[in-house]
Amino acid sequence: MKVAACKYPVGMPASFDAFAGKQAALVEEAVRGGAELIVMPEYLSLELAATFDASISGQLLASLEATQTYRRAWLALFAQLARAHRVHVVAGSFLLAQGNAGRYRNRSDWFTPTGAHGWQDKLQLTGFEKSTGVIDCGDALQVFAMDEVRAGIAVCYDSEFPLPVRAQCEAGARLLLVPSCTDTAAGATRVRIGCLARALENRIFVVQSVTAGEAPWSPALDVNTGEAAIYAPMDVGLPADGVLAQTAGTQTWAMAEL
């Protein structure tokens, strides 16, 4: 199969329709390149905070609360894109409210060509996420069927922890999808090394998407680092450095045939 990992240029959409148009254009570009699986980055939903005024977009807690109004439209958008293009789409992550308790989970949604929808919540919280005081870790691991292949999602920091990914592989996963968002070179390096290590020790392919550019209006997406990449075990017939494809400069997609 051919997979595509996005180096997502963070912008400042004026409306949900503008955001939806951007997603449609990106997915169409990947599909033209032959992609059957498309992976978008972590914190993608926070770009929607730009549709509100600065008193909301400039405050993380206000942004989390406000973007909940788009959840239904978010699900409909990515489900429609997956069905229309007959592809699997991992829609980065959405900071999803848990009831009315003011608590959130960092959820990565998976959409299939047949209309099915699954998700993986982030299990390990970063220092930034803990400091918010309102983001909770997930409590379950998932493995998803993609045609004849099983795959798992490790949201950013989760890729740095061997045992949960190993459990997904023991449940049949042969592909790991890593939506990520890092604001420092150190963070980008940690996730990159985590992806390479998970590919090596489990003998699987790993697909990592990233956010890119600067968004000074956002307390979470202000600075973004790293490159989207597709990794493989370092073995005969595969790249010696484990990198099948990687973005550079303004390139939007890393794509590879697995």
PDB file of C-alpha atoms in Angstrom:
ATOM      1  CA  MET A   1       0.000   0.000   0.000  1.00  0.00           C
ATOM      2  CA  LYS A   2       1.041   3.614  -0.412  1.00  0.00           C
ATOM      3  CA  VAL A   3       1.013   5.820   2.688  1.00  0.00           C
ATOM      4  CA  ALA A   4       1.308   9.577   3.116  1.00  0.00           C
ATOM      5  CA  ALA A   5       2.415  11.584   6.171  1.00  0.00           C
ATOM      6  CA  CYS A   6       1.653  15.297   6.262  1.00  0.00           C
ATOM      7  CA  LYS A   7       3.998  18.120   7.194  1.00  0.00           C
ATOM      8  CA  TYR A   8       1.070  20.348   7.998  1.00  0.00           C
ATOM      9  CA  PRO A   9       1.472  24.101   7.482  1.00  0.00           C
ATOM     10  CA  VAL A  10      -0.347  25.647  10.433  1.00  0.00           C
ATOM     11  CA  GLY A  11      -2.433  28.610   9.349  1.00  0.00           C
ATOM     12  CA  MET A  12      -5.167  30.864  10.660  1.00  0.00           C
ATOM     13  CA  PRO A  13      -8.478  29.812   9.089  1.00  0.00           C
ATOM     14  CA  ALA A  14     -11.265  32.375   9.258  1.00  0.00           C
ATOM     15  CA  SER A  15     -14.055  29.794   9.442  1.00  0.00           C
ATOM     16  CA  PHE A  16     -14.718  26.079   9.632  1.00  0.00           C
ATOM     17  CA  ASP A  17     -15.447  26.121   5.908  1.00  0.00           C
ATOM     18  CA  ALA A  18     -11.984  27.559   5.259  1.00  0.00           C
ATOM     19  CA  PHE A  19     -10.459  24.849   7.459  1.00  0.00           C
ATOM     20  CA  ALA A  20     -12.495  22.180   5.648  1.00  0.00           C
ATOM     21  CA  GLY A  21     -11.353  23.477   2.269  1.00  0.00           C
ATOM     22  CA  LYS A  22      -7.735  23.232   3.363  1.00  0.00           C
ATOM     23  CA  GLN A  23      -8.190  19.622   4.506  1.00  0.00           C
ATOM     24  CA  ALA A  24      -9.940  18.699   1.259  1.00  0.00           C
ATOM     25  CA  ALA A  25      -7.148  20.210  -0.835  1.00  0.00           C
ATOM     26  CA  LEU A  26      -4.452  18.399   1.165  1.00  0.00           C
ATOM     27  CA  VAL A  27      -6.222  15.042   0.997  1.00  0.00           C
ATOM     28  CA  GLU A  28      -6.800  15.455  -2.747  1.00  0.00           C
ATOM     29  CA  GLU A  29      -3.093  16.173  -3.220  1.00  0.00           C
ATOM     30  CA  ALA A  30      -2.131  13.006  -1.361  1.00  0.00           C
ATOM     31  CA  VAL A  31      -4.686  10.957  -3.297  1.00  0.00           C
ATOM     32  CA  ARG A  32      -3.288  12.242  -6.588  1.00  0.00           C
ATOM     33  CA  GLY A  33       0.051  10.882  -5.407  1.00  0.00           C
ATOM     34  CA  GLY A  34      -1.522   7.454  -4.963  1.00  0.00           C
ATOM     35  CA  ALA A  35      -1.983   7.444  -1.173  1.00  0.00           C
ATOM     36  CA  GLU A  36      -4.300   4.839   0.332  1.00  0.00           C
ATOM     37  CA  LEU A  37      -3.634   5.918   3.930  1.00  0.00           C
ATOM     38  CA  ILE A  38      -3.242   9.564   4.985  1.00  0.00           C
ATOM     39  CA  VAL A  39      -1.919  10.675   8.387  1.00  0.00           C
ATOM     40  CA  MET A  40      -2.463  14.224   9.666  1.00  0.00           C
ATOM     41  CA  PRO A  41      -0.696  15.739  12.721  1.00  0.00           C
ATOM     42  CA  GLU A  42      -1.434  15.984  16.424  1.00  0.00           C
ATOM     43  CA  TYR A  43      -3.329  19.064  17.710  1.00  0.00           C
ATOM     44  CA  LEU A  44      -4.874  19.636  14.292  1.00  0.00           C
ATOM     45  CA  SER A  45      -8.141  20.708  15.927  1.00  0.00           C
ATOM     46  CA  LEU A  46      -6.457  23.628  17.678  1.00  0.00           C
ATOM     47  CA  GLU A  47      -6.024  25.394  14.341  1.00  0.00           C
ATOM     48  CA  LEU A  48      -9.793  25.888  14.530  1.00  0.00           C
ATOM     49  CA  ALA A  49      -9.306  28.192  17.529  1.00  0.00           C
ATOM     50  CA  ALA A  50      -8.266  30.827  14.976  1.00  0.00           C
ATOM     51  CA  THR A  51     -11.899  31.091  13.902  1.00  0.00           C
ATOM     52  CA  PHE A  52     -12.677  32.814  17.220  1.00  0.00           C
ATOM     53  CA  ASP A  53     -11.513  36.221  18.420  1.00  0.00           C
ATOM     54  CA  ALA A  54      -8.145  36.741  20.132  1.00  0.00           C
ATOM     55  CA  SER A  55      -9.646  36.541  23.631  1.00  0.00           C
ATOM     56  CA  ILE A  56     -10.353  32.862  22.878  1.00  0.00           C
ATOM     57  CA  SER A  57      -7.629  31.862  20.406  1.00  0.00           C
ATOM     58  CA  GLY A  58      -4.931  33.338  22.645  1.00  0.00           C
ATOM     59  CA  GLN A  59      -6.013  31.300  25.682  1.00  0.00           C
ATOM     60  CA  LEU A  60      -5.615  27.519  25.663  1.00  0.00           C
ATOM     61  CA  LEU A  61      -8.491  26.660  27.996  1.00  0.00           C
ATOM     62  CA  ALA A  62     -10.848  28.980  26.125  1.00  0.00           C
ATOM     63  CA  SER A  63      -9.694  27.432  22.827  1.00  0.00           C
ATOM     64  CA  LEU A  64     -10.360  23.912  24.078  1.00  0.00           C
ATOM     65  CA  GLU A  65     -13.864  24.819  25.156  1.00  0.00           C
ATOM     66  CA  ALA A  66     -14.719  26.789  22.020  1.00  0.00           C
ATOM     67  CA  THR A  67     -13.528  24.189  19.506  1.00  0.00           C
ATOM     68  CA  GLN A  68     -15.946  21.599  20.917  1.00  0.00           C
ATOM     69  CA  THR A  69     -18.668  23.288  18.855  1.00  0.00           C
ATOM     70  CA  TYR A  70     -16.927  21.909  15.749  1.00  0.00           C
ATOM     71  CA  ARG A  71     -16.741  18.276  16.844  1.00  0.00           C
ATOM     72  CA  ARG A  72     -19.758  17.078  14.851  1.00  0.00           C
ATOM     73  CA  ALA A  73     -18.632  18.960  11.736  1.00  0.00           C
ATOM     74  CA  TRP A  74     -15.083  17.569  12.212  1.00  0.00           C
ATOM     75  CA  LEU A  75     -16.344  13.997  12.215  1.00  0.00           C
ATOM     76  CA  ALA A  76     -18.535  14.618   9.182  1.00  0.00           C
ATOM     77  CA  LEU A  77     -15.709  16.303   7.258  1.00  0.00           C
ATOM     78  CA  PHE A  78     -13.121  13.555   7.616  1.00  0.00           C
ATOM     79  CA  ALA A  79     -15.657  10.761   7.221  1.00  0.00           C
ATOM     80  CA  GLN A  80     -16.766  12.341   3.933  1.00  0.00           C
ATOM     81  CA  LEU A  81     -13.183  12.759   2.693  1.00  0.00           C
ATOM     82  CA  ALA A  82     -12.368   9.126   3.489  1.00  0.00           C
ATOM     83  CA  ARG A  83     -15.484   7.853   1.724  1.00  0.00           C
ATOM     84  CA  ALA A  84     -15.237  10.160  -1.286  1.00  0.00           C
ATOM     85  CA  HIS A  85     -11.617   9.297  -2.017  1.00  0.00           C
ATOM     86  CA  ARG A  86     -11.772   5.656  -0.858  1.00  0.00           C
ATOM     87  CA  VAL A  87      -8.873   6.138   1.540  1.00  0.00           C
ATOM     88  CA  HIS A  88      -8.124   5.716   5.217  1.00  0.00           C
ATOM     89  CA  VAL A  89      -7.596   9.014   7.044  1.00  0.00           C
ATOM     90  CA  VAL A  90      -6.066   9.529  10.478  1.00  0.00           C
ATOM     91  CA  ALA A  91      -7.283  13.041  11.278  1.00  0.00           C
ATOM     92  CA  GLY A  92      -4.417  14.088  13.531  1.00  0.00           C
ATOM     93  CA  SER A  93      -5.910  14.719  16.949  1.00  0.00           C
ATOM     94  CA  PHE A  94      -8.843  16.550  18.493  1.00  0.00           C
ATOM     95  CA  LEU A  95      -8.762  17.738  22.121  1.00  0.00           C
ATOM     96  CA  LEU A  96     -12.131  16.254  23.061  1.00  0.00           C
ATOM     97  CA  ALA A  97     -14.232  17.252  26.066  1.00  0.00           C
ATOM     98  CA  GLN A  98     -15.160  14.437  28.446  1.00  0.00           C
ATOM     99  CA  GLY A  99     -18.731  15.187  29.487  1.00  0.00           C
ATOM    100  CA  ASN A 100     -19.256  18.489  31.280  1.00  0.00           C
ATOM    101  CA  ALA A 101     -16.420  18.154  33.774  1.00  0.00           C
ATOM    102  CA  GLY A 102     -14.021  20.517  31.987  1.00  0.00           C
ATOM    103  CA  ARG A 103     -11.661  17.643  31.214  1.00  0.00           C
ATOM    104  CA  TYR A 104     -10.254  16.720  27.800  1.00  0.00           C
ATOM    105  CA  ARG A 105      -8.552  13.827  26.054  1.00  0.00           C
ATOM    106  CA  ASN A 106      -6.166  14.094  23.132  1.00  0.00           C
ATOM    107  CA  ARG A 107      -8.005  11.839  20.659  1.00  0.00           C
ATOM    108  CA  SER A 108      -6.809  10.667  17.248  1.00  0.00           C
ATOM    109  CA  ASP A 109      -9.686   9.669  14.960  1.00  0.00           C
ATOM    110  CA  TRP A 110      -9.417   7.038  12.212  1.00  0.00           C
ATOM    111  CA  PHE A 111     -11.847   7.123   9.268  1.00  0.00           C
ATOM    112  CA  THR A 112     -12.229   4.326   6.717  1.00  0.00           C
ATOM    113  CA  PRO A 113     -13.467   4.261   3.099  1.00  0.00           C
ATOM    114  CA  THR A 114     -16.533   2.288   4.208  1.00  0.00           C
ATOM    115  CA  GLY A 115     -17.646   4.841   6.803  1.00  0.00           C
ATOM    116  CA  ALA A 116     -16.260   3.180   9.916  1.00  0.00           C
ATOM    117  CA  HIS A 117     -14.757   5.363  12.649  1.00  0.00           C
ATOM    118  CA  GLY A 118     -12.331   4.443  15.408  1.00  0.00           C
ATOM    119  CA  TRP A 119     -10.002   6.334  17.706  1.00  0.00           C
ATOM    120  CA  GLN A 120      -6.970   6.164  19.944  1.00  0.00           C
ATOM    121  CA  ASP A 121      -6.565   8.459  22.954  1.00  0.00           C
ATOM    122  CA  LYS A 122      -3.069   9.640  23.894  1.00  0.00           C
ATOM    123  CA  LEU A 123      -1.798   7.570  26.821  1.00  0.00           C
ATOM    124  CA  GLN A 124       1.265   9.506  27.994  1.00  0.00           C
ATOM    125  CA  LEU A 125       0.968  13.212  28.766  1.00  0.00           C
ATOM    126  CA  THR A 126       3.782  15.655  28.117  1.00  0.00           C
ATOM    127  CA  GLY A 127       4.841  18.238  30.677  1.00  0.00           C
ATOM    128  CA  PHE A 128       2.897  20.848  28.707  1.00  0.00           C
ATOM    129  CA  GLU A 129      -0.276  18.756  28.764  1.00  0.00           C
ATOM    130  CA  LYS A 130       0.051  18.047  32.478  1.00  0.00           C
ATOM    131  CA  SER A 131       0.575  21.740  33.191  1.00  0.00           C
ATOM    132  CA  THR A 132      -2.818  22.610  31.681  1.00  0.00           C
ATOM    133  CA  GLY A 133      -4.501  20.792  34.543  1.00  0.00           C
ATOM    134  CA  VAL A 134      -7.401  19.740  32.308  1.00  0.00           C
ATOM    135  CA  ILE A 135      -6.027  17.087  29.904  1.00  0.00           C
ATOM    136  CA  ASP A 136      -6.332  13.439  30.934  1.00  0.00           C
ATOM    137  CA  CYS A 137      -4.516  10.417  29.530  1.00  0.00           C
ATOM    138  CA  GLY A 138      -6.355   7.655  27.727  1.00  0.00           C
ATOM    139  CA  ASP A 139      -6.918   4.249  29.283  1.00  0.00           C
ATOM    140  CA  ALA A 140      -7.089   1.792  26.364  1.00  0.00           C
ATOM    141  CA  LEU A 141      -5.032   0.621  23.405  1.00  0.00           C
ATOM    142  CA  GLN A 142      -6.609   0.023  20.015  1.00  0.00           C
ATOM    143  CA  VAL A 143      -5.623  -1.859  16.871  1.00  0.00           C
ATOM    144  CA  PHE A 144      -7.429  -1.088  13.606  1.00  0.00           C
ATOM    145  CA  ALA A 145      -8.016  -3.171  10.497  1.00  0.00           C
ATOM    146  CA  MET A 146      -6.907  -1.602   7.226  1.00  0.00           C
ATOM    147  CA  ASP A 147      -7.873  -4.078   4.529  1.00  0.00           C
ATOM    148  CA  GLU A 148      -5.554  -7.032   5.241  1.00  0.00           C
ATOM    149  CA  VAL A 149      -3.223  -5.032   7.505  1.00  0.00           C
ATOM    150  CA  ARG A 150      -3.650  -4.199  11.180  1.00  0.00           C
ATOM    151  CA  ALA A 151      -2.332  -0.889  12.480  1.00  0.00           C
ATOM    152  CA  GLY A 152      -2.073   1.073  15.698  1.00  0.00           C
ATOM    153  CA  ILE A 153      -1.823   4.764  16.563  1.00  0.00           C
ATOM    154  CA  ALA A 154       0.725   6.233  18.985  1.00  0.00           C
ATOM    155  CA  VAL A 155       0.015   9.936  19.488  1.00  0.00           C
ATOM    156  CA  CYS A 156       3.339  11.820  19.513  1.00  0.00           C
ATOM    157  CA  TYR A 157       4.880  11.230  22.979  1.00  0.00           C
ATOM    158  CA  ASP A 158       3.357   7.730  23.060  1.00  0.00           C
ATOM    159  CA  SER A 159       5.840   6.685  20.368  1.00  0.00           C
ATOM    160  CA  GLU A 160       8.643   7.071  22.906  1.00  0.00           C
ATOM    161  CA  PHE A 161       7.291   4.277  25.139  1.00  0.00           C
ATOM    162  CA  PRO A 162       8.123   0.721  23.971  1.00  0.00           C
ATOM    163  CA  LEU A 163       5.658  -1.416  25.911  1.00  0.00           C
ATOM    164  CA  PRO A 164       2.287  -0.034  24.722  1.00  0.00           C
ATOM    165  CA  VAL A 165       3.455  -0.184  21.100  1.00  0.00           C
ATOM    166  CA  ARG A 166       4.706  -3.705  21.708  1.00  0.00           C
ATOM    167  CA  ALA A 167       1.253  -4.640  22.991  1.00  0.00           C
ATOM    168  CA  GLN A 168      -0.301  -3.275  19.792  1.00  0.00           C
ATOM    169  CA  CYS A 169       2.155  -5.322  17.731  1.00  0.00           C
ATOM    170  CA  GLU A 170       1.358  -8.456  19.737  1.00  0.00           C
ATOM    171  CA  ALA A 171      -2.288  -7.760  18.849  1.00  0.00           C
ATOM    172  CA  GLY A 172      -1.319  -7.931  15.176  1.00  0.00           C
ATOM    173  CA  ALA A 173      -0.280  -4.390  14.245  1.00  0.00           C
ATOM    174  CA  ARG A 174       2.341  -4.208  11.493  1.00  0.00           C
ATOM    175  CA  LEU A 175       2.020  -0.476  10.939  1.00  0.00           C
ATOM    176  CA  LEU A 176       2.298   2.320  13.526  1.00  0.00           C
ATOM    177  CA  LEU A 177       0.828   5.752  12.818  1.00  0.00           C
ATOM    178  CA  VAL A 178       2.237   8.706  14.771  1.00  0.00           C
ATOM    179  CA  PRO A 179       0.460  12.078  14.576  1.00  0.00           C
ATOM    180  CA  SER A 180       2.889  14.499  16.250  1.00  0.00           C
ATOM    181  CA  CYS A 181       3.441  18.119  17.212  1.00  0.00           C
ATOM    182  CA  THR A 182       6.719  19.345  18.718  1.00  0.00           C
ATOM    183  CA  ASP A 183       7.943  22.863  19.408  1.00  0.00           C
ATOM    184  CA  THR A 184      11.634  22.227  20.070  1.00  0.00           C
ATOM    185  CA  ALA A 185      14.432  20.448  18.240  1.00  0.00           C
ATOM    186  CA  ALA A 186      14.837  18.184  21.272  1.00  0.00           C
ATOM    187  CA  GLY A 187      11.184  17.159  21.138  1.00  0.00           C
ATOM    188  CA  ALA A 188      11.335  16.510  17.404  1.00  0.00           C
ATOM    189  CA  THR A 189      14.460  14.396  17.899  1.00  0.00           C
ATOM    190  CA  ARG A 190      12.874  12.348  20.684  1.00  0.00           C
ATOM    191  CA  VAL A 191       9.816  11.490  18.591  1.00  0.00           C
ATOM    192  CA  ARG A 192      11.971  10.708  15.556  1.00  0.00           C
ATOM    193  CA  ILE A 193      14.192   8.374  17.567  1.00  0.00           C
ATOM    194  CA  GLY A 194      11.141   6.814  19.193  1.00  0.00           C
ATOM    195  CA  CYS A 195       9.675   6.070  15.762  1.00  0.00           C
ATOM    196  CA  LEU A 196      12.935   4.557  14.534  1.00  0.00           C
ATOM    197  CA  ALA A 197      13.249   2.444  17.677  1.00  0.00           C
ATOM    198  CA  ARG A 198       9.676   1.135  17.449  1.00  0.00           C
ATOM    199  CA  ALA A 199      10.263   0.227  13.782  1.00  0.00           C
ATOM    200  CA  LEU A 200      13.493  -1.581  14.626  1.00  0.00           C
ATOM    201  CA  GLU A 201      12.421  -3.554  17.678  1.00  0.00           C
ATOM    202  CA  ASN A 202       9.012  -4.590  16.316  1.00  0.00           C
ATOM    203  CA  ARG A 203       9.999  -4.966  12.642  1.00  0.00           C
ATOM    204  CA  ILE A 204       7.153  -2.705  11.527  1.00  0.00           C
ATOM    205  CA  PHE A 205       6.662   0.409   9.408  1.00  0.00           C
ATOM    206  CA  VAL A 206       6.054   3.728  11.198  1.00  0.00           C
ATOM    207  CA  VAL A 207       4.362   6.768   9.637  1.00  0.00           C
ATOM    208  CA  GLN A 208       4.916  10.126  11.396  1.00  0.00           C
ATOM    209  CA  SER A 209       3.126  13.379  10.569  1.00  0.00           C
ATOM    210  CA  VAL A 210       4.105  16.789  11.984  1.00  0.00           C
ATOM    211  CA  THR A 211       2.921  20.375  12.316  1.00  0.00           C
ATOM    212  CA  ALA A 212       5.032  23.051  10.611  1.00  0.00           C
ATOM    213  CA  GLY A 213       5.523  26.806  10.733  1.00  0.00           C
ATOM    214  CA  GLU A 214       4.617  29.371  13.361  1.00  0.00           C
ATOM    215  CA  ALA A 215       1.268  30.470  14.776  1.00  0.00           C
ATOM    216  CA  PRO A 216       1.960  33.257  17.289  1.00  0.00           C
ATOM    217  CA  TRP A 217      -1.784  33.612  17.916  1.00  0.00           C
ATOM    218  CA  SER A 218      -1.925  30.135  19.514  1.00  0.00           C
ATOM    219  CA  PRO A 219      -0.458  29.096  22.899  1.00  0.00           C
ATOM    220  CA  ALA A 220      -0.186  25.478  21.663  1.00  0.00           C
ATOM    221  CA  LEU A 221       0.728  25.784  17.967  1.00  0.00           C
ATOM    222  CA  ASP A 222       3.010  28.788  18.292  1.00  0.00           C
ATOM    223  CA  VAL A 223       6.230  27.069  17.133  1.00  0.00           C
ATOM    224  CA  ASN A 224       6.478  23.777  15.231  1.00  0.00           C
ATOM    225  CA  THR A 225       9.497  21.642  14.355  1.00  0.00           C
ATOM    226  CA  GLY A 226      10.452  18.385  12.670  1.00  0.00           C
ATOM    227  CA  GLU A 227       9.825  16.589   9.394  1.00  0.00           C
ATOM    228  CA  ALA A 228       7.135  14.138   8.365  1.00  0.00           C
ATOM    229  CA  ALA A 229       8.664  10.748   7.662  1.00  0.00           C
ATOM    230  CA  ILE A 230       8.047   7.075   7.003  1.00  0.00           C
ATOM    231  CA  TYR A 231      10.336   4.616   8.765  1.00  0.00           C
ATOM    232  CA  ALA A 232      11.201   0.955   8.280  1.00  0.00           C
ATOM    233  CA  PRO A 233      13.330  -1.626  10.088  1.00  0.00           C
ATOM    234  CA  MET A 234      16.996  -1.332   9.096  1.00  0.00           C
ATOM    235  CA  ASP A 235      17.369  -4.558   7.187  1.00  0.00           C
ATOM    236  CA  VAL A 236      18.226  -6.092   3.821  1.00  0.00           C
ATOM    237  CA  GLY A 237      16.288  -4.462   1.012  1.00  0.00           C
ATOM    238  CA  LEU A 238      15.354  -1.444   3.131  1.00  0.00           C
ATOM    239  CA  PRO A 239      17.192   1.860   3.727  1.00  0.00           C
ATOM    240  CA  ALA A 240      20.220   1.501   5.992  1.00  0.00           C
ATOM    241  CA  ASP A 241      19.105   4.506   8.071  1.00  0.00           C
ATOM    242  CA  GLY A 242      15.519   3.286   8.319  1.00  0.00           C
ATOM    243  CA  VAL A 243      14.066   6.304   6.487  1.00  0.00           C
ATOM    244  CA  LEU A 244      11.895   5.426   3.504  1.00  0.00           C
ATOM    245  CA  ALA A 245      10.708   8.990   2.884  1.00  0.00           C
ATOM    246  CA  GLN A 246      10.998  12.361   4.593  1.00  0.00           C
ATOM    247  CA  THR A 247       9.857  15.900   3.881  1.00  0.00           C
ATOM    248  CA  ALA A 248      12.256  18.819   3.440  1.00  0.00           C
ATOM    249  CA  GLY A 249      11.710  22.552   3.250  1.00  0.00           C
ATOM    250  CA  THR A 250       8.208  23.431   2.102  1.00  0.00           C
ATOM    251  CA  GLN A 251       7.371  19.892   0.995  1.00  0.00           C
ATOM    252  CA  THR A 252       3.965  18.876   2.391  1.00  0.00           C
ATOM    253  CA  TRP A 253       3.921  15.099   2.012  1.00  0.00           C
ATOM    254  CA  ALA A 254       6.263  12.223   2.771  1.00  0.00           C
ATOM    255  CA  MET A 255       5.013   9.276   0.727  1.00  0.00           C
ATOM    256  CA  ALA A 256       6.188   5.701   0.329  1.00  0.00           C
ATOM    257  CA  GLU A 257       5.039   2.359  -0.998  1.00  0.00           C
ATOM    258  CA  LEU A 258       5.144  -0.238   1.761  1.00  0.00           C
TER     259      LEU A 258
END
